[in-house]
PDB file of C-alpha atoms and ligand atoms in Angstrom:
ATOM      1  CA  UNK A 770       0.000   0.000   0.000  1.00 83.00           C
ATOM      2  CA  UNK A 771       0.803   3.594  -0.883  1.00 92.00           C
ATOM      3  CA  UNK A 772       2.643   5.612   1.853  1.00 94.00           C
ATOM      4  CA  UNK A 773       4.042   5.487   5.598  1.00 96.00           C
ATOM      5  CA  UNK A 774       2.883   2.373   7.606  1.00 97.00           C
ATOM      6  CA  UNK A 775       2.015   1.952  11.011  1.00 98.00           C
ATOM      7  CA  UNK A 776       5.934   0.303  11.406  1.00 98.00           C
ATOM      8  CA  UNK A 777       6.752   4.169  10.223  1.00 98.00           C
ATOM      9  CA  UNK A 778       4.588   5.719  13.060  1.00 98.00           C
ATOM     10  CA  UNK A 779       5.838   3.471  15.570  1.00 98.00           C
ATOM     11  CA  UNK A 780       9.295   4.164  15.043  1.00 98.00           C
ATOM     12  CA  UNK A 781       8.855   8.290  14.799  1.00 98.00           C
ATOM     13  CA  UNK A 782       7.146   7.593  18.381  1.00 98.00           C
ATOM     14  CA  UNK A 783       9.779   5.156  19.358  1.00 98.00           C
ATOM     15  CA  UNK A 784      12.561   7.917  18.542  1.00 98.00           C
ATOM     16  CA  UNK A 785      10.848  10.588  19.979  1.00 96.00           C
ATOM     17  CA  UNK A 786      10.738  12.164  16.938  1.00 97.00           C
ATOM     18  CA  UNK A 787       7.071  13.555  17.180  1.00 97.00           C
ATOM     19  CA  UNK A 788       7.123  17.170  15.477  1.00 95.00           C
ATOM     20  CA  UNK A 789       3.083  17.354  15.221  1.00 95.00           C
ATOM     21  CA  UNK A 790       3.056  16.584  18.779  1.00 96.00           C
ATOM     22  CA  UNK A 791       1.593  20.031  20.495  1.00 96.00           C
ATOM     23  CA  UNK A 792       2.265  18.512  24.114  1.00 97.00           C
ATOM     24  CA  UNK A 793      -1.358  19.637  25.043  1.00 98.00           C
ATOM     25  CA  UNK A 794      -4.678  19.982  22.996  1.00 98.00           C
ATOM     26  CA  UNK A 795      -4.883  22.254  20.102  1.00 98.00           C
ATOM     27  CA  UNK A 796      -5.704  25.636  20.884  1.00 97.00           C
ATOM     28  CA  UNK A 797      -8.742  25.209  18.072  1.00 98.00           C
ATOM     29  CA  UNK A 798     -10.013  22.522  19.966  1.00 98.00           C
ATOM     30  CA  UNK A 799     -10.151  24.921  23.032  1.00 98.00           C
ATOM     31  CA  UNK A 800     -11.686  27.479  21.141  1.00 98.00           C
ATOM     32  CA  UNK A 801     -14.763  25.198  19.480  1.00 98.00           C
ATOM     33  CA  UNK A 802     -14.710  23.848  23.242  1.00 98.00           C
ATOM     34  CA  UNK A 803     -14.666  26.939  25.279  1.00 98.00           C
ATOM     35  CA  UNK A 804     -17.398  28.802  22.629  1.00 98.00           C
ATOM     36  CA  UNK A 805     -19.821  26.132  22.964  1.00 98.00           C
ATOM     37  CA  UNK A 806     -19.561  25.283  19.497  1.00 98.00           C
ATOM     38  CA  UNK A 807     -18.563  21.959  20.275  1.00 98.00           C
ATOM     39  CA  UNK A 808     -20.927  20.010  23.210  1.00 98.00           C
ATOM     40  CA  UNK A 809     -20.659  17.100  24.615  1.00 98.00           C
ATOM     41  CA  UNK A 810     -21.660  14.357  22.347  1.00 98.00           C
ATOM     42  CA  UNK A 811     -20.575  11.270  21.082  1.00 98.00           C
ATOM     43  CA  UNK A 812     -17.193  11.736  19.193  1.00 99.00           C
ATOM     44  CA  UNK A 813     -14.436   9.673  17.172  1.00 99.00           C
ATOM     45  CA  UNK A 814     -10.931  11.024  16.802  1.00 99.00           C
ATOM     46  CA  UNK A 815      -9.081   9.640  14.112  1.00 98.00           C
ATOM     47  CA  UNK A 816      -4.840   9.318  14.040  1.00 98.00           C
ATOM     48  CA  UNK A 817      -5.275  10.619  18.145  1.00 98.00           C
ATOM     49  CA  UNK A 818      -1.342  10.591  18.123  1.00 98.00           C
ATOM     50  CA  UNK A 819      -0.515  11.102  21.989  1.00 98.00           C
ATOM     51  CA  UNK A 820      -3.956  11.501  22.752  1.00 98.00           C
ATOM     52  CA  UNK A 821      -4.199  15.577  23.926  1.00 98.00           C
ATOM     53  CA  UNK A 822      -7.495  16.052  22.504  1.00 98.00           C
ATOM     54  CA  UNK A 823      -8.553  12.625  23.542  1.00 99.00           C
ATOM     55  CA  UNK A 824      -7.763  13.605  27.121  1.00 98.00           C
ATOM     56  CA  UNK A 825      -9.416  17.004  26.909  1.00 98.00           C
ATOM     57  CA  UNK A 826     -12.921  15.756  25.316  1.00 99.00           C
ATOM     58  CA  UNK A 827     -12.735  12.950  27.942  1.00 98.00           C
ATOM     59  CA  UNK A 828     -11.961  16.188  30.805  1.00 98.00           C
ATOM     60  CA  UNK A 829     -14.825  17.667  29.682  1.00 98.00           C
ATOM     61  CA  UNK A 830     -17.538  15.320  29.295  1.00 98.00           C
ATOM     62  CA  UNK A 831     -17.815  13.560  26.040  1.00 98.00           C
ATOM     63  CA  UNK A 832     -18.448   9.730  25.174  1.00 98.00           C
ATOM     64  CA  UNK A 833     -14.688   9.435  23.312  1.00 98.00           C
ATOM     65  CA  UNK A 834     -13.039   7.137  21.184  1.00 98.00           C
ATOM     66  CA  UNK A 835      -9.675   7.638  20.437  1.00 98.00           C
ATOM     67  CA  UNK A 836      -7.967   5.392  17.619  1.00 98.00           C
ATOM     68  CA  UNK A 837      -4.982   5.255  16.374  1.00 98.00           C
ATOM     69  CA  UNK A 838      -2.942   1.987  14.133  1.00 98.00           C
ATOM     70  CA  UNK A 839       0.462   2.475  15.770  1.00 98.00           C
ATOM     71  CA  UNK A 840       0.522   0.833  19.255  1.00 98.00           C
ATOM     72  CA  UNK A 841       2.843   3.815  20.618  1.00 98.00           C
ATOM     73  CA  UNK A 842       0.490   6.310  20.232  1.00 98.00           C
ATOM     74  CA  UNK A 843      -2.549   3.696  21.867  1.00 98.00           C
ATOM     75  CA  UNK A 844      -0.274   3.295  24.851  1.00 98.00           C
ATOM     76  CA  UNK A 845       0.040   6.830  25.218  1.00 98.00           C
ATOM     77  CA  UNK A 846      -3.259   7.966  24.928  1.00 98.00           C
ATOM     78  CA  UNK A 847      -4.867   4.837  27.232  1.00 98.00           C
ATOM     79  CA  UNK A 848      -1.670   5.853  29.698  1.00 98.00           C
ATOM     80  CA  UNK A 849      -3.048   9.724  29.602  1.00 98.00           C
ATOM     81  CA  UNK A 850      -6.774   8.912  30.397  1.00 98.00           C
ATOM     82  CA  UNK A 851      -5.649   6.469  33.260  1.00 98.00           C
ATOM     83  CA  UNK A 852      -2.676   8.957  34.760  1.00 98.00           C
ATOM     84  CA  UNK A 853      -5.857  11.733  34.565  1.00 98.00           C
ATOM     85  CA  UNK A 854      -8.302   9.385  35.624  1.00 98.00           C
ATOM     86  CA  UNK A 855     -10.387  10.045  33.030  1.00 98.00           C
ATOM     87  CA  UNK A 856     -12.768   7.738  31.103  1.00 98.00           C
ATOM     88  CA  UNK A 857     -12.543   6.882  27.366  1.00 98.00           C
ATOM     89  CA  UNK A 858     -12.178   4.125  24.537  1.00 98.00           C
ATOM     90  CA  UNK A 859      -8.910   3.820  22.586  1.00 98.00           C
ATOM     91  CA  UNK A 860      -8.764   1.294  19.679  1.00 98.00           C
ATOM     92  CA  UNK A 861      -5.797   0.261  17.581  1.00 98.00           C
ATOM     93  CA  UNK A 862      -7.459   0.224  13.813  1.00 98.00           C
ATOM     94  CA  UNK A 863      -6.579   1.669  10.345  1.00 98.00           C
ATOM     95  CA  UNK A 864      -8.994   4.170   9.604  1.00 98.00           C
ATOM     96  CA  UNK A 865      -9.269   2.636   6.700  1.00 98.00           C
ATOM     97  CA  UNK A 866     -10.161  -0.784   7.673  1.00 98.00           C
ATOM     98  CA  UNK A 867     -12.347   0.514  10.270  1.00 98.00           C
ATOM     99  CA  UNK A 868     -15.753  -0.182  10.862  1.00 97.00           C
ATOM    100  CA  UNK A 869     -17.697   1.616  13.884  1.00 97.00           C
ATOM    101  CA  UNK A 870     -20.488  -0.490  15.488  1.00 95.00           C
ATOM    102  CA  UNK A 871     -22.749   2.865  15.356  1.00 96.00           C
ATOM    103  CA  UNK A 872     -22.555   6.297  14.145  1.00 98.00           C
ATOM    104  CA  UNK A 873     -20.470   8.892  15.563  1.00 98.00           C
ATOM    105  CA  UNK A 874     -22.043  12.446  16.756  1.00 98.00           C
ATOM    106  CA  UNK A 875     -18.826  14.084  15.822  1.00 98.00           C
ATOM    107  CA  UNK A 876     -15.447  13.560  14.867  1.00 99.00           C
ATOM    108  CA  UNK A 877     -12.488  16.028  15.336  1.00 99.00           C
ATOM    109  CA  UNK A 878     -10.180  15.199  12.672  1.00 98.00           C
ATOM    110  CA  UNK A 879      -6.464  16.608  13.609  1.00 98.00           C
ATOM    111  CA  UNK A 880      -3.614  16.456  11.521  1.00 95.00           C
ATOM    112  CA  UNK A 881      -4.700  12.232  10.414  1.00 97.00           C
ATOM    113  CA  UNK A 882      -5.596  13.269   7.291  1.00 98.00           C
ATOM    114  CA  UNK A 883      -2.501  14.765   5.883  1.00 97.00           C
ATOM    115  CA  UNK A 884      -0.643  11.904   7.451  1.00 98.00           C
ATOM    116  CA  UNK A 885      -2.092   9.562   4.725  1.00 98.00           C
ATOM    117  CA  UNK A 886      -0.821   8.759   1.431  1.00 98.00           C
ATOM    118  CA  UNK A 887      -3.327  11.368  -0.953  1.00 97.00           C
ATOM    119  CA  UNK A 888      -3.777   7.793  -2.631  1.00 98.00           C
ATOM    120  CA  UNK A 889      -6.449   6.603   0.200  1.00 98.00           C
ATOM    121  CA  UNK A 890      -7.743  10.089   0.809  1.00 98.00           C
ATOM    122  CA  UNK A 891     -10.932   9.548  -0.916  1.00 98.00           C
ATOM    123  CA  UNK A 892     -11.584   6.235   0.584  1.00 98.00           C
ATOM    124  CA  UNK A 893     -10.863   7.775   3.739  1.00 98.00           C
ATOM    125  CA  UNK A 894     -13.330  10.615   3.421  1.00 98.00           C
ATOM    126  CA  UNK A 895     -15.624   8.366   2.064  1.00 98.00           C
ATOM    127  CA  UNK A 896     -15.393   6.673   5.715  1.00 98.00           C
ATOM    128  CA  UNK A 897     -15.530   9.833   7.690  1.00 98.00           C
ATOM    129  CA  UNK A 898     -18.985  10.189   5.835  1.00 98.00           C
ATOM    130  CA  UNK A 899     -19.990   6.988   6.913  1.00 98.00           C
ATOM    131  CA  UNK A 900     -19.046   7.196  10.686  1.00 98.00           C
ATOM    132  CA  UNK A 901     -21.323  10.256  10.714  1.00 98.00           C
ATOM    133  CA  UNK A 902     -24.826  10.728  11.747  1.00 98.00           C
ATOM    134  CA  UNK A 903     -26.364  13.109   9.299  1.00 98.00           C
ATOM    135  CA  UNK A 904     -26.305  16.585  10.411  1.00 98.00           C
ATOM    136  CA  UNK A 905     -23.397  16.130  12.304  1.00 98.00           C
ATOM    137  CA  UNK A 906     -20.258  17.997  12.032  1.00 98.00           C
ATOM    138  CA  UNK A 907     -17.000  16.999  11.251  1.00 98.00           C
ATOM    139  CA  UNK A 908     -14.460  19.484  13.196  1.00 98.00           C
ATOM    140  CA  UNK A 909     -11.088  19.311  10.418  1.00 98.00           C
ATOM    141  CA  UNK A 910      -8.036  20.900  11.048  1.00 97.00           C
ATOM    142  CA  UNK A 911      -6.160  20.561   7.649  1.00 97.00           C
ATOM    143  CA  UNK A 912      -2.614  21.428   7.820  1.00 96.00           C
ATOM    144  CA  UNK A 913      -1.435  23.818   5.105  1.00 95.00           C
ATOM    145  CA  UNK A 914       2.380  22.527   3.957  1.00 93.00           C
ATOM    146  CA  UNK A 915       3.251  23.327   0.122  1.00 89.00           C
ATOM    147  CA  UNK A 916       6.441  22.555  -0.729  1.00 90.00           C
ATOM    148  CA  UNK A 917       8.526  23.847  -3.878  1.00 91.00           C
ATOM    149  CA  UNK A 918       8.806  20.198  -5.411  1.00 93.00           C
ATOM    150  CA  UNK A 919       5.287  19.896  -5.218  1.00 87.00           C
ATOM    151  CA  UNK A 920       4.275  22.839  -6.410  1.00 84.00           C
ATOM    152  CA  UNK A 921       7.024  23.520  -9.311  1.00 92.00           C
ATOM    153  CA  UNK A 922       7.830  19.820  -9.733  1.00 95.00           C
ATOM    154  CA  UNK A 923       4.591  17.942  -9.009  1.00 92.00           C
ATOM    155  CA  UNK A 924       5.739  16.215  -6.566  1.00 94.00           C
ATOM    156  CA  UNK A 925       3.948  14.183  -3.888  1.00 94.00           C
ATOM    157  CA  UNK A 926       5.965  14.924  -0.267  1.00 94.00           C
ATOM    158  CA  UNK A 927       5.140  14.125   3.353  1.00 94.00           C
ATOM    159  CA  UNK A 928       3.758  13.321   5.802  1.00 96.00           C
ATOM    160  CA  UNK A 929       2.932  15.526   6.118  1.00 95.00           C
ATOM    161  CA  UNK A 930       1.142  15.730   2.744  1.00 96.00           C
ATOM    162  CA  UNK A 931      -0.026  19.524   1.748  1.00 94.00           C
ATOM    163  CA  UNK A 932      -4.011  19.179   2.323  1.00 94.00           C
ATOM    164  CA  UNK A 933      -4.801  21.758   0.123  1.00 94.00           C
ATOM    165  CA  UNK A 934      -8.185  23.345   0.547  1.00 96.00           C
ATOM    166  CA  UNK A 935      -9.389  22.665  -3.183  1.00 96.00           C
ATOM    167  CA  UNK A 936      -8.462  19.169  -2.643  1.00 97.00           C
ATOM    168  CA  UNK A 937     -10.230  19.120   0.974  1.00 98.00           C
ATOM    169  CA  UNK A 938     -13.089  20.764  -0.639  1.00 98.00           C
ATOM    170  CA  UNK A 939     -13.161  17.890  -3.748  1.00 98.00           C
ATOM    171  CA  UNK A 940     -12.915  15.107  -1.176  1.00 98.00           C
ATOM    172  CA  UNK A 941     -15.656  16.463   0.885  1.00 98.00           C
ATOM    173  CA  UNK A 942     -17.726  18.109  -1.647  1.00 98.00           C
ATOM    174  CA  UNK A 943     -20.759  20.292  -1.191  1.00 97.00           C
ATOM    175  CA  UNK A 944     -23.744  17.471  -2.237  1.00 97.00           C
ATOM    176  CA  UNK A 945     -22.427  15.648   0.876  1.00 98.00           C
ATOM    177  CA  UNK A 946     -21.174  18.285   3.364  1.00 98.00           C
ATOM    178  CA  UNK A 947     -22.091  22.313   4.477  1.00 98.00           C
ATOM    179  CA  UNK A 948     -19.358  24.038   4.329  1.00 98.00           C
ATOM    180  CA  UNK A 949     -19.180  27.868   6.433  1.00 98.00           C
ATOM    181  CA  UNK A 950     -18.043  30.413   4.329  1.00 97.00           C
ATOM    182  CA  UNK A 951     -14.639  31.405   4.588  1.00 97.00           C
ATOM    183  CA  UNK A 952     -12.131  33.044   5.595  1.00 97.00           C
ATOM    184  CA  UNK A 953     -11.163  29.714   7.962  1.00 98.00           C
ATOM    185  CA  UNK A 954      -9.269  30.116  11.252  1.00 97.00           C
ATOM    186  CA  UNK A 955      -6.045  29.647  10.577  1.00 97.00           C
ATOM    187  CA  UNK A 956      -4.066  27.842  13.610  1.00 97.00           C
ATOM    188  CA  UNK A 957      -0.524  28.095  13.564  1.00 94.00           C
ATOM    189  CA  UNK A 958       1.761  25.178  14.383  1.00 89.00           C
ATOM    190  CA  UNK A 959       5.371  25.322  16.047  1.00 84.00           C
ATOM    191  CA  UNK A 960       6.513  22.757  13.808  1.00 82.00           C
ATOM    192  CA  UNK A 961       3.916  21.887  10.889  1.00 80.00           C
ATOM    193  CA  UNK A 962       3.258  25.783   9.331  1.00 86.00           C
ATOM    194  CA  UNK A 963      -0.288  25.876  10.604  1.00 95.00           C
ATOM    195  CA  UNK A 964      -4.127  24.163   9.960  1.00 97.00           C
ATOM    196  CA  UNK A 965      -6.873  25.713   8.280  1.00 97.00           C
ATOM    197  CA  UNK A 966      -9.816  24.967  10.994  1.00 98.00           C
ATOM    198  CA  UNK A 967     -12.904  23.903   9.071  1.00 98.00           C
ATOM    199  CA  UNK A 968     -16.132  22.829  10.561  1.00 98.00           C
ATOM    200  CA  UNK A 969     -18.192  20.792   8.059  1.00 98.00           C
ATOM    201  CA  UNK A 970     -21.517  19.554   8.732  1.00 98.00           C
ATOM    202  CA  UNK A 971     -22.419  15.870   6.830  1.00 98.00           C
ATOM    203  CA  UNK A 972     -25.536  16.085   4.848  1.00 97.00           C
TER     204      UNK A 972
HETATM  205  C1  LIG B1135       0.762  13.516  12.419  1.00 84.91           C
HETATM  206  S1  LIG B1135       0.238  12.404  13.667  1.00 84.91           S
HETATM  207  C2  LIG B1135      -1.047  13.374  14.427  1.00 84.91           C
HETATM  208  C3  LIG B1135      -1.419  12.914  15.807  1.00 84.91           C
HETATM  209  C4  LIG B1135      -2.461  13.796  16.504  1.00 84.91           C
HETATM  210  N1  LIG B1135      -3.680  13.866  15.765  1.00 84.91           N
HETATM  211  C5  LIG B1135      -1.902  15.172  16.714  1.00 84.91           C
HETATM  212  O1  LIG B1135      -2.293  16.120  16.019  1.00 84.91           O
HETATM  213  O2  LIG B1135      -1.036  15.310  17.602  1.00 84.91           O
HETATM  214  C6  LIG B1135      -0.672  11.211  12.745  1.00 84.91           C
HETATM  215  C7  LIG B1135      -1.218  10.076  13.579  1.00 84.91           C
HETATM  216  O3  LIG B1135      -2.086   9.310  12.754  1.00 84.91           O
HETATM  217  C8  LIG B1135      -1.810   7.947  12.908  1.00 84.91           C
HETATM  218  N2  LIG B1135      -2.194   7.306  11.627  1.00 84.91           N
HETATM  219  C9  LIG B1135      -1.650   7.516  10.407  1.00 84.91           C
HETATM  220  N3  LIG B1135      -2.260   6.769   9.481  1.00 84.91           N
HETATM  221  C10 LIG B1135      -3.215   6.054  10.135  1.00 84.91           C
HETATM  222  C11 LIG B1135      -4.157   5.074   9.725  1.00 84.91           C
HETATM  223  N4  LIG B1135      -4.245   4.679   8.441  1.00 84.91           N
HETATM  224  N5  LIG B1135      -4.991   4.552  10.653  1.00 84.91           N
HETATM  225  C12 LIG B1135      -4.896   4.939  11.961  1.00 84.91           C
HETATM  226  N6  LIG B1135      -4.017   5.843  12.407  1.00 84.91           N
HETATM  227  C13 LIG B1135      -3.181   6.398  11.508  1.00 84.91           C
HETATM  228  C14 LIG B1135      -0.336   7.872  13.229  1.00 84.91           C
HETATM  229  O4  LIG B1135      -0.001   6.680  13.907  1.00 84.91           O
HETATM  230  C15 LIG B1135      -0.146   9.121  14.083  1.00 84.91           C
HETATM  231  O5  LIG B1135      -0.354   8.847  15.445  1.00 84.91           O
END
């Protein structure tokens, strides 16, 4: 298959060599959080790394589900609920292999996206439709990374890859998601330029 495997993950986690890795929840996620955008609901989040945002839905009352495919990031995110106390449900699955016994309310997609191969993007977004119940939002941060070679050369580099917001917008097109006007947030990163923070609603 196409692009980094969960070997690759493991071994970026295994050498501490984590650059996405905020060392607390986004300050986006704060923001939906602390405006009341975001409630307390049911809610999935895909590629949960270290498990920040895991921790902090859990903190503040939501049903959670963490998942993640490499068993580094798992162990940290089931180690950061227990050292908290904190209740939640971490899985090790592929999100594209993965199949949700019901609906989600909401998922808060950070950063997993541009971490697979553009290949599987479609089938993935295909999913996130899926693990939605309709009318409910999915909360994307897409991270905003063009690089010379891709842009001058064509060529495909990362992760992370560049989630461009004309691709974002093909992959979850307007038939089968609302999407708020822009201009987007824009959330800047230490390490990974910075996200475009997009709420979209699934039809
Ligand atoms: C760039 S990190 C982001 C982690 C976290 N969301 C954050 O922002 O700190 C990408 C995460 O997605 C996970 N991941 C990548 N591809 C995946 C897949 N196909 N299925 C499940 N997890 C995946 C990796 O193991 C890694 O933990």
């Amino acid at each position: 298959m196409t692009g980094p495997t969960p070997a690759f993950w493991q071994q970026r986690f295994d050498q501490r060599q984590t650059p996405w890795d905020r060392g607390g929840p986004s300050p986006q996620l704060l923001s939906w959080l602390d405006s009341g955008a975001l409630a307390p609901c049911r809610i999935l989040v895909p590629g949960c790394g270290s498990g920040w945002e895991v921790a902090e839905l859990a903190r503040r009352g939501f049903d959670v589900t963490g998942l993640d495919y490499a068993p580094a990031a798992v162990q940290r995110t089931r180690e950061l609920l227990q050292s908290r106390q904190l209740a939640g449900e971490v899985l090790q699955a592929d999100v594209l292999h993965f199949e949700p016994q019901r609906p989600f309310d909401a998922i808060y997609e950070q950063t997993c996206l541009c971490a697979i191969h553009p290949d599987h993007w479609i089938a993935y977004a295909q999913r996130l439709h899926q693990w939605l119940v309709p009318g409910a939002t999915l909360w994307g941060l897409f991270v905003q990374m063009p690089r010379p070679a891709a842009v001058q050369e064509g060529r495909i580099e990362g992760p992370p890859y560049h989630c461009d917001i004309n691709a974002v917008r093909a992959l979850f097109a307007g038939s089968h998601w609302h999407w708020p006007k822009p201009p987007y947030d824009r959330v800047p990163h230490p390490s990974l330029s910075h996200e475009l923070a997009v709420p979209l609603t699934r039809r």
